[in-house]
Coordinates of C-alpha atoms in Angstrom, one line a residue:
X197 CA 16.9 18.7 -42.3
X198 CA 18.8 16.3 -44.5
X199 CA 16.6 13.0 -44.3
X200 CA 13.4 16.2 -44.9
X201 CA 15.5 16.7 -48.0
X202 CA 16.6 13.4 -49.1
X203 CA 12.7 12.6 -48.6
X204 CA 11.1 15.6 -50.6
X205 CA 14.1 15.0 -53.5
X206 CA 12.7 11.4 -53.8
X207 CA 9.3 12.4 -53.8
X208 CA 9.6 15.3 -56.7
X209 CA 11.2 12.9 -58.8
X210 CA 8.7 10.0 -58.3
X211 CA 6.0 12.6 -58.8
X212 CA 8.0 13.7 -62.5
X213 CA 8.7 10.2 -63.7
X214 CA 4.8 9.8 -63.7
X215 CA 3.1 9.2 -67.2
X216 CA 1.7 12.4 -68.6
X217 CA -1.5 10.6 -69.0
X218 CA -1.7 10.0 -65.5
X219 CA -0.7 12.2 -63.4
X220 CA -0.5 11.5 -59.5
X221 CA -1.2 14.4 -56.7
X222 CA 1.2 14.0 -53.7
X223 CA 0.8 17.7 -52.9
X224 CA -0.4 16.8 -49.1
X225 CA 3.0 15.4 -48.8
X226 CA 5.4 17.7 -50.4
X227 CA 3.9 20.8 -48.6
X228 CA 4.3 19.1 -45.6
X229 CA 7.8 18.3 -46.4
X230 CA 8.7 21.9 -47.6
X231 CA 6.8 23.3 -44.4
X232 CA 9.0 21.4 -42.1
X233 CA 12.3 21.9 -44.0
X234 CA 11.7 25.5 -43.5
X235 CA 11.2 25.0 -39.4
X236 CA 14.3 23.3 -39.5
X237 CA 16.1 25.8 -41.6
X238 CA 15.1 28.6 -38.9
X239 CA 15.7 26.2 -36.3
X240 CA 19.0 25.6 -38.0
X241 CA 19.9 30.0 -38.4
X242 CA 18.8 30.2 -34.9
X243 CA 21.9 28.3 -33.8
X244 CA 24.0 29.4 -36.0
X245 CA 23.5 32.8 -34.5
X246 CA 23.5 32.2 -31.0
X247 CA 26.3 32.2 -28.5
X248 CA 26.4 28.0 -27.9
X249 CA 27.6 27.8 -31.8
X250 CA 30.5 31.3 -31.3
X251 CA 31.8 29.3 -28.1
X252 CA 31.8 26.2 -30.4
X253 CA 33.9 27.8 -33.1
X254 CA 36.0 29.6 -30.2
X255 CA 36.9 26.1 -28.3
X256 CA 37.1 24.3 -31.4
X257 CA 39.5 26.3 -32.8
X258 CA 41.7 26.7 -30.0
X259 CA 41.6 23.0 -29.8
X260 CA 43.2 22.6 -33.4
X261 CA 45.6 25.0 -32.9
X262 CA 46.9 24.0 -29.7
X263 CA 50.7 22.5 -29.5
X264 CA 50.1 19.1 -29.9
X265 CA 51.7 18.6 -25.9
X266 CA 50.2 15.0 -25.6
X267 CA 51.3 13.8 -28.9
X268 CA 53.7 11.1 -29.4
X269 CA 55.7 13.0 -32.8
X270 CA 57.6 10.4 -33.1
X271 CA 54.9 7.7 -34.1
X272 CA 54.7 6.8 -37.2
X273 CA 51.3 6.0 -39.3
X274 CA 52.7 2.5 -40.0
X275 CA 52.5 2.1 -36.2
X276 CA 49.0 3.1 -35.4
X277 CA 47.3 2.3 -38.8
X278 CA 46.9 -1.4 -38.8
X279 CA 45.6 -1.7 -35.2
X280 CA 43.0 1.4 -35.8
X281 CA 41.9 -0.4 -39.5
X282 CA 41.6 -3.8 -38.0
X283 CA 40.1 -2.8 -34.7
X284 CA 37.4 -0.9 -36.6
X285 CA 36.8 -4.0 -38.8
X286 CA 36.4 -5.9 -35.6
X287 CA 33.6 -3.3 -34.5
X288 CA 31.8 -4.1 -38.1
X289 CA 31.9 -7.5 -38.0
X290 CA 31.0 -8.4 -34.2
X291 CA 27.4 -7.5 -35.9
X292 CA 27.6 -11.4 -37.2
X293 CA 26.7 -12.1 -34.3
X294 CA 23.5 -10.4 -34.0
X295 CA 22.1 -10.3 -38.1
X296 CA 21.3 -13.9 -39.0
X297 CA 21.3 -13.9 -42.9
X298 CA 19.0 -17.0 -43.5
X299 CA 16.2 -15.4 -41.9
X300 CA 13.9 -12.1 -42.6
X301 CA 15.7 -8.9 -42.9
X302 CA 13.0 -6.7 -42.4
X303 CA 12.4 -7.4 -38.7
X304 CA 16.5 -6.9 -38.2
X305 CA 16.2 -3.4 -39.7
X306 CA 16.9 -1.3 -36.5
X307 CA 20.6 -3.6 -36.1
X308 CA 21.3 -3.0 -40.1
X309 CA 21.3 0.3 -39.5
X310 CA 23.7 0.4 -36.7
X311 CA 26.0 -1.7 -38.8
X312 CA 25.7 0.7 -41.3
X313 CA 26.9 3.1 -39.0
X314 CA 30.0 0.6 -38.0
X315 CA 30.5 0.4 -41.6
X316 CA 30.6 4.3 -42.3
X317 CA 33.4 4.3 -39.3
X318 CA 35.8 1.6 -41.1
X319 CA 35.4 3.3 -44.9
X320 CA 36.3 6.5 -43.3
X321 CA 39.3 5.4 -41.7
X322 CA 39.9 3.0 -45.0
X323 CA 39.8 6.1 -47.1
X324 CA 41.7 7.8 -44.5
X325 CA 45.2 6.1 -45.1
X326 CA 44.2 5.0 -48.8
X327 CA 46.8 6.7 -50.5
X328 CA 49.2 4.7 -48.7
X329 CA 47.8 1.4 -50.3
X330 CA 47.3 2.7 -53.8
X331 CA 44.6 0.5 -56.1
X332 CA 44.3 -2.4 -53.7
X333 CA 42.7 -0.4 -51.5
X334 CA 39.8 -0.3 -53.9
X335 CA 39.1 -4.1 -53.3
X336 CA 38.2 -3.2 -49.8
X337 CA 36.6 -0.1 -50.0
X338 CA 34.2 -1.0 -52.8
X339 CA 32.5 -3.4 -51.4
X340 CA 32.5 -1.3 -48.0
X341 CA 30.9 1.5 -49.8
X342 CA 28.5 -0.9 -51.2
X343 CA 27.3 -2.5 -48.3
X344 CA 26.5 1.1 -46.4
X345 CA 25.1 2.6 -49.8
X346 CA 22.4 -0.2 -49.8
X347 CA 21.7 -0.2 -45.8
X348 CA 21.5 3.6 -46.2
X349 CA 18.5 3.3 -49.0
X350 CA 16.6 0.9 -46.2
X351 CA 17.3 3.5 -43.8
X352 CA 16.1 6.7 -46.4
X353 CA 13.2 4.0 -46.8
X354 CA 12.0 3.6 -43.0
X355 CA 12.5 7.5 -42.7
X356 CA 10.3 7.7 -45.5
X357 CA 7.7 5.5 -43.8
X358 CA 7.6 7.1 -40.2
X359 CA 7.2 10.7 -42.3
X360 CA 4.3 9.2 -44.3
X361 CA 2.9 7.6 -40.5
X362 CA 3.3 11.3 -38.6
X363 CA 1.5 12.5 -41.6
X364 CA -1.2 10.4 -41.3
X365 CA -1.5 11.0 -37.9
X366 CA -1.5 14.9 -38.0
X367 CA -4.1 14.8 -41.3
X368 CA -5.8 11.3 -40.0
X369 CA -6.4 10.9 -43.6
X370 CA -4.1 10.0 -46.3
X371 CA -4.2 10.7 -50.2
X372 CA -4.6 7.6 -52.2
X373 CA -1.4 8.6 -54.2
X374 CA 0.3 9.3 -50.8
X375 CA -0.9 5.5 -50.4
X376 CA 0.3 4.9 -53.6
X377 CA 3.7 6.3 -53.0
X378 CA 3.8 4.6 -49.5
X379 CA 3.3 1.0 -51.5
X380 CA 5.9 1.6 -54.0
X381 CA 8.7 2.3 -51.6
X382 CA 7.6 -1.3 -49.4
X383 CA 8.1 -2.8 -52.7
X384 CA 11.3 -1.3 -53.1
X385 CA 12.3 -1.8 -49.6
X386 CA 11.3 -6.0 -50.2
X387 CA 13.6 -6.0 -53.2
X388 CA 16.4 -4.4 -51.3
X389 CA 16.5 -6.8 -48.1
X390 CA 16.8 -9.8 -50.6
X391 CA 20.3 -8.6 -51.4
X392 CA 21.4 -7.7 -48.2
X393 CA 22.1 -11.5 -47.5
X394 CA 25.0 -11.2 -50.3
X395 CA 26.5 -7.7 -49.4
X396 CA 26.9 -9.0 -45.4
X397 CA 28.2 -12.5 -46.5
X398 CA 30.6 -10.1 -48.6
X399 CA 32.8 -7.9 -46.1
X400 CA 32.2 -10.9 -43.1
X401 CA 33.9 -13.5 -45.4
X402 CA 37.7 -14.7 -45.6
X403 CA 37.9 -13.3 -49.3
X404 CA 37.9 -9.8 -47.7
X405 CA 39.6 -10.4 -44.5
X406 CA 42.5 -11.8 -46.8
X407 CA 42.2 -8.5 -48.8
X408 CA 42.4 -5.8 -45.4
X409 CA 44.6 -8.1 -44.1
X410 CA 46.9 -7.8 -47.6
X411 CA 47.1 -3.9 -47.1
X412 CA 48.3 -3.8 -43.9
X413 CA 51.2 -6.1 -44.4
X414 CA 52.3 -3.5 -47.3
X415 CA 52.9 -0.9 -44.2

């Protein structure tokens, strides 16, 4: 249900920011969208009503409230953070090994996306124990939040493309302002690859290894 959102949202304000004078009609598209939010709305109450999600809320919350047996109290978060920070940088950056920034983005797409993912795992742990590092911890987490914000506007972009594809392939006909619409977010994609060379080179280099490895010598 979210990317269906995320999709239609883009495509309502595309639609608006056209010139009065010439309007475009991606009504094929939108329908579809809103018809297939709704399924997955239903879809969505249908679990929510069941008795998979009550056992879920039953075992979930027994599991937060439980005495905390297995716990080490005595452990400090100046003894686990570090490890768990760096470890999860480790995770993020083994993806050097696998995106080659002097070629063609486009084809790595699918491997961008799962170091996105990496990346979402390290800024939530980052944001986690920021209070302990104050401002510095911005100079790590902005560019962080950077990095997955871009890859995640690829990734709304090839969710955008596969809708527009199924479409197609359920209508076997496209609109030409669907095309339209379908061309404009290539374009945008093209722009955004260009500067995913920089963003990489950004969190893989010593600049901001020096700068995670500042805040967790202030622990």
């Amino acid at each position: 249900m979210r990317d269906t959102d995320v999709l239609l949202g883009r495509v309502l304000r595309y639609q608006e920011g056209q010139p009065e004078d010439a309007p475009i009609d991606l009504s094929s598209l939108i329908d579809t969208l809103r018809s297939d939010r709704e399924a997955a709305y239903r879809d969505a109450m249908t679990y929510f009503d069941s008795t998979r999600y009550t056992d879920f809320k039953r075992d979930f919350a027994a599991f937060m409230t439980a005495p905390p047996n297995d716990w080490a109290m005595h452990v400090r978060v100046r003894d686990i953070a570090g490890s768990l920070i760096w470890q999860n940088y480790e995770a993020l950056r083994a993806y050097e090994a696998h995106i080659d920034t002097s070629a063609e983005m486009e084809p790595q797409s699918v491997t961008l996306h799962e170091a996105r993912i990496e990346g979402k795992r390290l800024r939530y742990v980052l944001e986690m124990f920021a209070p302990l590092f104050g401002d510095q911890a911005d100079r790590t987490l902005k560019p962080l939040v950077a990095l997955q914000e871009h890859l995640g506007a690829l990734q709304d972009i090839a969710v955008a493309h596969g809708y527009i594809e199924r479409l197609q392939e359920r209508t076997g006909e496209l609109e030409p302002d669907v095309v339209a619409y379908a061309a404009t977010r290539t374009a945008e994609s093209a722009t955004l690859f260009t500067e995913v060379p920089q963003r990489w080179e950004r969190i893989c280099g010593e600049t901001y290894r020096r700068d995670l490895a500042r805040l967790l010598v202030r622990m």
